[in-house]
């Protein structure tokens, strides 16, 4: 398929809540959105790089530069046989995985649309609905945390994840577990602890958490393996897993028993699926993480999560939780804790040009 045109937008959408993690806080979602056009079809990709290099080294600016200078020229000059061919051609470009993933996602959506099959099926998905969890930012107080959990339990979410950091951990988990003895509960530290906190972290073992996500620094696989020996709560890795090589190392070291897969963090659908398969061989359950995506990114996450290996609830919640209005219709919304997988061709949701016009801050076209 020959890509005739690429349109790169910078988009800004206000979030309905302030999202605080151990590494920062945001109430405005800013992202790059790519539209690829070929023969009357369009493929959309959303980049999860944030404004600052805090979750990952990439930023909106860095991703934009790499996309324009190195990645778009690869697809604009060629007749691509498959999205996987892009991965091969882009392999000489190191890192910059979120930039690559935006193009991978747009290409898969475009190929699925042209084939007339839903993206989920094009990716090998087998489910028609996926289990939804929710990721709750760090609240100011214990009381606010419990109230926020109640709201989301009442909405039917099938797993609650609490962001934690030193000084806002045991108190929140103790109160939430007391109020919700049966809820599937996890915590995510985004790397805020060190191995010297092992005794403190092991106090979380009393609360029956499904797992603790990324407790230590993203480069500390050996320390995660050591921590795993000192606590009974399973460790799930997020930031540490950028490739199938890293997940292989993590599993061999005993650094994790659960894996969070984000297509942006690993550079595209091909690598995401390789990681899922490596985990399945090792008996390691995986789930799909989120990056506060708008409708395009959410549709890609839903499609990926429909694959058989995604056996735990993901961070995939209703679009209306995040935004007053979204850039796609119909909205991707959960019903009693389950998200339906769109069944139409391609992305399975339509991009709303009217909303896009309101939220686009800059636009560039490439031919
Ligand atoms: O660690 O999973 C994370 C959002 C931004 C950066 C990192 C993370 C998150 C989330 C949000 O947890 C999940 C969602 O999209 O709701
Ligand atoms: Mg995480």
Short mmCIF file of C-alpha atoms and ligand atoms in Angstrom, two decimals:
data_model
loop_
_atom_site.label_atom_id
_atom_site.label_comp_id
_atom_site.label_asym_id
_atom_site.label_seq_id
_atom_site.Cartn_x
_atom_site.Cartn_y
_atom_site.Cartn_z
CA UNK A 1 0.00 0.00 0.00
CA UNK A 2 1.27 3.43 -0.93
CA UNK A 3 0.81 6.09 1.77
CA UNK A 4 -0.16 9.19 -0.16
CA UNK A 5 -0.40 11.66 2.64
CA UNK A 6 0.41 12.05 6.32
CA UNK A 7 -1.19 14.70 8.53
CA UNK A 8 0.37 15.36 11.92
CA UNK A 9 -1.66 17.29 14.48
CA UNK A 10 -0.85 18.63 17.92
CA UNK A 11 -3.90 18.24 20.09
CA UNK A 12 -4.87 19.52 23.55
CA UNK A 13 -7.84 18.23 25.53
CA UNK A 14 -8.69 19.26 29.11
CA UNK A 15 -8.98 16.32 31.51
CA UNK A 16 -11.96 16.15 33.86
CA UNK A 17 -9.64 15.41 36.78
CA UNK A 18 -6.18 16.22 38.03
CA UNK A 19 -4.05 13.08 37.58
CA UNK A 20 -1.20 12.89 40.07
CA UNK A 21 1.47 10.19 40.05
CA UNK A 22 4.78 9.87 41.88
CA UNK A 23 6.48 11.56 38.88
CA UNK A 24 4.14 14.47 38.13
CA UNK A 25 0.69 15.90 37.74
CA UNK A 26 -1.48 16.80 34.76
CA UNK A 27 -4.94 18.18 33.99
CA UNK A 28 -4.43 18.86 30.28
CA UNK A 29 -3.87 15.98 27.86
CA UNK A 30 -1.47 17.05 25.07
CA UNK A 31 -0.55 14.64 22.29
CA UNK A 32 0.40 14.09 18.66
CA UNK A 33 -2.21 12.58 16.37
CA UNK A 34 -1.29 11.10 12.98
CA UNK A 35 -3.60 10.52 10.04
CA UNK A 36 -2.27 8.40 7.16
CA UNK A 37 -4.22 8.45 3.89
CA UNK A 38 -4.18 5.92 1.08
CA UNK A 39 -6.70 5.28 -1.68
CA UNK A 40 -9.61 6.92 0.14
CA UNK A 41 -8.89 5.10 3.43
CA UNK A 42 -7.53 6.73 6.60
CA UNK A 43 -5.49 5.21 9.41
CA UNK A 44 -5.15 7.04 12.72
CA UNK A 45 -2.44 6.80 15.36
CA UNK A 46 -2.10 8.59 18.69
CA UNK A 47 1.29 9.18 20.30
CA UNK A 48 1.50 8.63 24.09
CA UNK A 49 4.64 10.77 24.55
CA UNK A 50 3.88 13.40 27.19
CA UNK A 51 4.96 17.01 27.34
CA UNK A 52 7.89 16.27 29.67
CA UNK A 53 10.40 13.37 29.71
CA UNK A 54 9.30 12.00 33.10
CA UNK A 55 7.43 8.75 32.47
CA UNK A 56 9.68 8.05 29.48
CA UNK A 57 12.61 9.94 27.89
CA UNK A 58 10.43 10.83 24.91
CA UNK A 59 8.46 14.07 24.70
CA UNK A 60 5.93 15.47 22.25
CA UNK A 61 8.71 17.61 20.74
CA UNK A 62 11.20 14.75 20.44
CA UNK A 63 8.62 12.39 18.95
CA UNK A 64 7.52 15.03 16.49
CA UNK A 65 11.12 15.63 15.36
CA UNK A 66 11.87 11.92 14.91
CA UNK A 67 8.60 11.31 13.08
CA UNK A 68 9.21 14.15 10.62
CA UNK A 69 12.92 13.63 10.06
CA UNK A 70 13.32 9.83 10.17
CA UNK A 71 10.07 7.87 10.30
CA UNK A 72 7.64 9.51 7.88
CA UNK A 73 10.22 9.46 5.05
CA UNK A 74 10.33 5.65 5.42
CA UNK A 75 6.63 5.21 4.72
CA UNK A 76 6.08 8.11 2.32
CA UNK A 77 8.64 6.82 -0.15
CA UNK A 78 7.55 3.18 -0.28
CA UNK A 79 4.83 0.81 -1.25
CA UNK A 80 4.37 -1.09 2.05
CA UNK A 81 3.30 -4.74 1.90
CA UNK A 82 2.35 -4.82 5.59
CA UNK A 83 2.62 -2.77 8.79
CA UNK A 84 5.33 -5.21 9.93
CA UNK A 85 7.49 -4.02 7.04
CA UNK A 86 7.56 -0.59 8.65
CA UNK A 87 8.97 -2.12 11.84
CA UNK A 88 11.78 -3.75 9.85
CA UNK A 89 12.57 -0.59 7.90
CA UNK A 90 12.51 1.54 11.07
CA UNK A 91 14.73 -0.86 13.05
CA UNK A 92 17.90 1.22 12.47
CA UNK A 93 16.24 4.04 14.46
CA UNK A 94 17.01 3.31 18.10
CA UNK A 95 14.60 3.98 20.95
CA UNK A 96 11.93 6.59 20.14
CA UNK A 97 9.39 3.84 20.64
CA UNK A 98 6.39 6.09 21.22
CA UNK A 99 7.08 7.86 17.94
CA UNK A 100 7.36 4.51 16.12
CA UNK A 101 4.25 3.12 17.83
CA UNK A 102 2.10 6.02 16.60
CA UNK A 103 3.01 5.06 13.03
CA UNK A 104 2.63 1.32 13.71
CA UNK A 105 -0.86 1.92 15.12
CA UNK A 106 -1.91 4.15 12.22
CA UNK A 107 -0.65 1.59 9.68
CA UNK A 108 -2.44 -1.32 11.35
CA UNK A 109 -5.69 0.67 11.47
CA UNK A 110 -5.26 1.60 7.80
CA UNK A 111 -4.54 -1.97 6.68
CA UNK A 112 -7.47 -3.30 8.74
CA UNK A 113 -9.78 -0.71 7.21
CA UNK A 114 -8.66 -1.58 3.70
CA UNK A 115 -9.17 -5.30 4.39
CA UNK A 116 -12.61 -4.46 5.81
CA UNK A 117 -11.89 -6.23 9.11
CA UNK A 118 -12.05 -4.87 12.65
CA UNK A 119 -8.64 -3.84 14.00
CA UNK A 120 -9.10 -6.31 16.88
CA UNK A 121 -9.45 -9.24 14.47
CA UNK A 122 -6.62 -7.93 12.27
CA UNK A 123 -4.40 -8.07 15.40
CA UNK A 124 -5.47 -11.63 16.22
CA UNK A 125 -7.96 -10.66 18.91
CA UNK A 126 -10.61 -13.16 20.01
CA UNK A 127 -12.76 -11.29 22.55
CA UNK A 128 -15.83 -9.17 21.90
CA UNK A 129 -15.54 -7.38 25.24
CA UNK A 130 -12.69 -6.73 27.62
CA UNK A 131 -12.48 -6.43 31.38
CA UNK A 132 -12.03 -2.85 32.57
CA UNK A 133 -9.94 -1.60 35.43
CA UNK A 134 -9.31 1.97 36.48
CA UNK A 135 -6.13 3.79 37.49
CA UNK A 136 -6.71 6.41 40.20
CA UNK A 137 -4.20 9.23 40.75
CA UNK A 138 -2.85 10.12 44.19
CA UNK A 139 -5.50 12.05 46.13
CA UNK A 140 -4.69 14.69 48.73
CA UNK A 141 -6.20 12.74 51.62
CA UNK A 142 -7.12 9.22 52.65
CA UNK A 143 -10.77 10.26 52.78
CA UNK A 144 -10.72 11.53 49.18
CA UNK A 145 -9.01 8.31 48.10
CA UNK A 146 -11.74 6.14 49.62
CA UNK A 147 -14.48 8.34 48.09
CA UNK A 148 -12.84 8.11 44.66
CA UNK A 149 -12.55 4.32 44.94
CA UNK A 150 -16.23 4.08 45.96
CA UNK A 151 -17.28 6.09 42.91
CA UNK A 152 -15.43 3.74 40.55
CA UNK A 153 -16.44 0.52 42.33
CA UNK A 154 -20.04 1.72 42.01
CA UNK A 155 -19.49 2.26 38.27
CA UNK A 156 -18.57 -1.43 38.01
CA UNK A 157 -14.81 -1.33 37.37
CA UNK A 158 -13.42 -4.80 37.89
CA UNK A 159 -10.06 -3.74 39.29
CA UNK A 160 -8.98 -0.60 41.10
CA UNK A 161 -5.37 0.61 40.83
CA UNK A 162 -4.14 3.21 43.29
CA UNK A 163 -1.16 5.35 42.44
CA UNK A 164 1.18 5.44 45.44
CA UNK A 165 4.38 7.19 46.53
CA UNK A 166 6.37 7.37 49.76
CA UNK A 167 4.11 9.12 52.28
CA UNK A 168 0.91 8.19 50.42
CA UNK A 169 0.83 4.40 50.41
CA UNK A 170 0.02 2.23 53.45
CA UNK A 171 -2.51 4.72 54.82
CA UNK A 172 -4.48 4.75 51.53
CA UNK A 173 -4.31 1.00 50.98
CA UNK A 174 -5.31 0.25 54.60
CA UNK A 175 -8.40 2.49 54.38
CA UNK A 176 -9.42 1.31 50.91
CA UNK A 177 -9.06 -2.38 51.80
CA UNK A 178 -11.09 -1.86 54.99
CA UNK A 179 -13.91 -0.18 53.04
CA UNK A 180 -13.74 -2.65 50.09
CA UNK A 181 -12.68 -6.06 51.38
CA UNK A 182 -13.57 -7.86 48.13
CA UNK A 183 -12.40 -5.44 45.41
CA UNK A 184 -9.51 -6.51 43.19
CA UNK A 185 -6.90 -3.95 44.20
CA UNK A 186 -3.43 -3.06 42.88
CA UNK A 187 -0.94 -0.22 43.45
CA UNK A 188 1.43 1.57 41.05
CA UNK A 189 4.51 3.41 42.36
CA UNK A 190 5.99 4.46 38.99
CA UNK A 191 9.45 3.67 40.33
CA UNK A 192 9.26 5.83 43.47
CA UNK A 193 10.95 3.38 45.88
CA UNK A 194 14.34 1.72 46.30
CA UNK A 195 15.34 -1.67 47.62
CA UNK A 196 16.00 -0.03 51.01
CA UNK A 197 12.20 0.35 51.26
CA UNK A 198 11.69 -3.44 51.07
CA UNK A 199 10.60 -3.81 54.70
CA UNK A 200 8.11 -0.98 54.29
CA UNK A 201 6.75 -2.30 50.98
CA UNK A 202 6.35 -5.81 52.41
CA UNK A 203 3.73 -4.38 54.78
CA UNK A 204 1.50 -4.21 51.68
CA UNK A 205 1.48 -8.03 51.71
CA UNK A 206 -1.27 -7.91 54.34
CA UNK A 207 -3.82 -6.45 51.91
CA UNK A 208 -4.16 -9.16 49.28
CA UNK A 209 -3.15 -6.91 46.39
CA UNK A 210 -3.25 -8.54 42.97
CA UNK A 211 0.20 -7.01 42.33
CA UNK A 212 2.42 -4.00 42.94
CA UNK A 213 3.33 -2.20 39.70
CA UNK A 214 6.82 -0.81 39.05
CA UNK A 215 7.92 -0.26 42.67
CA UNK A 216 11.58 0.46 41.81
CA UNK A 217 13.65 2.35 39.22
CA UNK A 218 13.01 1.28 35.62
CA UNK A 219 16.61 0.11 35.15
CA UNK A 220 16.74 -1.94 38.37
CA UNK A 221 15.73 -5.42 37.23
CA UNK A 222 18.11 -7.08 39.69
CA UNK A 223 16.66 -5.08 42.58
CA UNK A 224 13.12 -6.01 41.52
CA UNK A 225 14.21 -9.67 41.62
CA UNK A 226 15.60 -9.13 45.12
CA UNK A 227 12.42 -7.33 46.25
CA UNK A 228 10.36 -10.23 44.87
CA UNK A 229 12.11 -12.51 47.39
CA UNK A 230 11.30 -10.16 50.24
CA UNK A 231 7.56 -9.70 49.64
CA UNK A 232 4.73 -12.05 48.74
CA UNK A 233 2.73 -9.55 46.61
CA UNK A 234 3.53 -10.26 42.95
CA UNK A 235 5.56 -7.59 41.14
CA UNK A 236 4.23 -6.22 37.84
CA UNK A 237 6.59 -4.26 35.56
CA UNK A 238 5.57 -1.27 33.43
CA UNK A 239 8.42 1.23 32.74
CA UNK A 240 11.09 -1.52 32.86
CA UNK A 241 9.63 -3.42 29.88
CA UNK A 242 10.47 -1.75 26.57
CA UNK A 243 11.11 -4.83 24.46
CA UNK A 244 10.82 -8.59 24.30
CA UNK A 245 14.52 -8.75 25.25
CA UNK A 246 13.82 -6.85 28.45
CA UNK A 247 10.79 -8.96 29.34
CA UNK A 248 12.82 -12.10 28.70
CA UNK A 249 15.55 -10.85 31.06
CA UNK A 250 13.01 -9.78 33.68
CA UNK A 251 11.31 -13.20 33.65
CA UNK A 252 14.63 -15.09 33.80
CA UNK A 253 15.78 -12.97 36.75
CA UNK A 254 12.50 -13.42 38.61
CA UNK A 255 11.94 -9.65 38.56
CA UNK A 256 8.20 -9.87 37.77
CA UNK A 257 5.23 -12.23 37.81
CA UNK A 258 2.88 -9.91 35.88
CA UNK A 259 3.50 -7.59 32.90
CA UNK A 260 1.79 -4.37 31.81
CA UNK A 261 1.99 -3.92 28.02
CA UNK A 262 1.62 -0.47 26.49
CA UNK A 263 1.97 -0.39 22.73
CA UNK A 264 3.61 3.06 22.90
CA UNK A 265 6.22 2.03 25.44
CA UNK A 266 7.32 -0.97 23.36
CA UNK A 267 7.38 0.67 19.92
CA UNK A 268 4.39 -0.84 18.13
CA UNK A 269 1.97 -3.73 17.83
CA UNK A 270 4.55 -6.24 16.56
CA UNK A 271 6.69 -5.93 19.70
CA UNK A 272 3.61 -5.77 21.96
CA UNK A 273 2.43 -9.11 20.55
CA UNK A 274 5.91 -10.67 20.85
CA UNK A 275 5.95 -9.65 24.52
CA UNK A 276 2.48 -11.09 25.06
CA UNK A 277 3.64 -14.37 23.48
CA UNK A 278 6.86 -14.55 25.51
CA UNK A 279 4.80 -14.00 28.68
CA UNK A 280 2.29 -16.68 27.72
CA UNK A 281 5.13 -19.21 27.25
CA UNK A 282 6.40 -18.33 30.71
CA UNK A 283 2.95 -18.40 32.34
CA UNK A 284 3.16 -14.68 33.13
CA UNK A 285 -0.22 -12.91 32.88
CA UNK A 286 -0.33 -9.60 30.98
CA UNK A 287 -2.71 -6.68 30.82
CA UNK A 288 -2.92 -3.53 28.73
CA UNK A 289 -1.81 -0.27 30.34
CA UNK A 290 -3.10 3.18 29.48
CA UNK A 291 -1.63 6.65 29.08
CA UNK A 292 -4.79 8.77 29.48
CA UNK A 293 -5.44 8.28 25.75
CA UNK A 294 -8.10 10.04 23.73
CA UNK A 295 -10.41 8.00 21.48
CA UNK A 296 -7.89 6.90 18.87
CA UNK A 297 -5.35 5.56 21.36
CA UNK A 298 -8.13 4.00 23.43
CA UNK A 299 -9.47 2.15 20.36
CA UNK A 300 -5.98 0.76 19.70
CA UNK A 301 -5.70 -0.38 23.36
CA UNK A 302 -9.11 -2.05 23.25
CA UNK A 303 -8.20 -3.92 20.06
CA UNK A 304 -4.87 -5.14 21.51
CA UNK A 305 -6.59 -6.22 24.75
CA UNK A 306 -8.91 -8.49 22.79
CA UNK A 307 -6.01 -10.91 22.26
CA UNK A 308 -6.05 -14.11 24.30
CA UNK A 309 -2.97 -13.34 26.40
CA UNK A 310 -4.50 -10.24 27.99
CA UNK A 311 -5.99 -12.06 30.95
CA UNK A 312 -6.14 -9.35 33.61
CA UNK A 313 -8.26 -6.17 33.56
CA UNK A 314 -6.42 -3.31 31.81
CA UNK A 315 -6.26 0.41 32.59
CA UNK A 316 -8.98 0.89 30.00
CA UNK A 317 -11.89 2.87 31.32
CA UNK A 318 -14.72 4.94 29.85
CA UNK A 319 -13.78 7.88 27.61
CA UNK A 320 -16.32 10.03 29.47
CA UNK A 321 -14.28 9.62 32.68
CA UNK A 322 -11.48 11.61 31.10
CA UNK A 323 -13.02 14.09 28.67
CA UNK A 324 -16.11 16.27 28.24
CA UNK A 325 -16.04 15.37 24.55
CA UNK A 326 -13.86 12.87 22.72
CA UNK A 327 -12.43 12.88 19.20
CA UNK A 328 -14.22 9.65 18.20
CA UNK A 329 -17.78 8.40 18.03
CA UNK A 330 -19.35 6.32 19.35
CA UNK A 331 -17.58 6.90 22.67
CA UNK A 332 -15.65 3.94 24.03
CA UNK A 333 -17.58 3.37 27.24
CA UNK A 334 -17.65 0.51 29.73
CA UNK A 335 -20.87 -1.21 30.75
CA UNK A 336 -20.83 -2.81 34.18
CA UNK A 337 -17.07 -3.07 34.05
CA UNK A 338 -16.77 -4.42 30.50
CA UNK A 339 -15.70 -2.52 27.39
CA UNK A 340 -17.21 -3.74 24.11
CA UNK A 341 -14.67 -4.30 21.32
CA UNK A 342 -15.75 -2.31 18.23
CA UNK A 343 -16.85 -4.62 15.43
CA UNK A 344 -16.72 -2.23 12.45
CA UNK A 345 -13.83 -2.25 9.93
CA UNK A 346 -10.52 -0.61 10.90
CA UNK A 347 -10.52 1.38 14.12
CA UNK A 348 -14.25 0.70 14.43
CA UNK A 349 -14.96 4.24 15.62
CA UNK A 350 -15.18 7.42 13.53
CA UNK A 351 -12.93 10.40 14.13
CA UNK A 352 -15.05 13.50 14.69
CA UNK A 353 -13.68 16.30 12.48
CA UNK A 354 -15.80 18.87 14.35
CA UNK A 355 -14.22 18.07 17.72
CA UNK A 356 -10.81 17.72 16.10
CA UNK A 357 -11.15 21.26 14.78
CA UNK A 358 -11.70 22.56 18.32
CA UNK A 359 -8.82 20.68 19.99
CA UNK A 360 -6.12 20.93 17.29
CA UNK A 361 -3.39 23.49 18.07
CA UNK A 362 -1.16 22.90 15.03
CA UNK A 363 -1.29 20.86 11.85
CA UNK A 364 1.32 19.79 9.30
CA UNK A 365 0.89 17.88 6.07
CA UNK A 366 3.45 15.61 4.41
CA UNK A 367 3.30 14.07 0.97
O1 LIG B 1 2.01 4.16 35.06
O2 LIG B 1 0.37 3.28 34.13
C1 LIG B 1 1.02 4.28 34.39
C2 LIG B 1 -0.71 7.39 32.93
C3 LIG B 1 0.37 8.10 32.47
C4 LIG B 1 1.63 7.59 32.66
C5 LIG B 1 1.81 6.37 33.31
C6 LIG B 1 0.72 5.63 33.77
C7 LIG B 1 -0.56 6.18 33.61
C8 LIG B 1 -1.76 5.54 34.12
C9 LIG B 1 -3.07 5.98 33.49
O3 LIG B 1 -1.79 4.77 35.06
C10 LIG B 1 -3.94 4.89 33.01
C11 LIG B 1 -5.09 5.45 32.20
O4 LIG B 1 -4.92 5.66 30.99
O5 LIG B 1 -6.13 5.73 32.79
MG1 LIG B 2 2.25 2.09 35.54
#
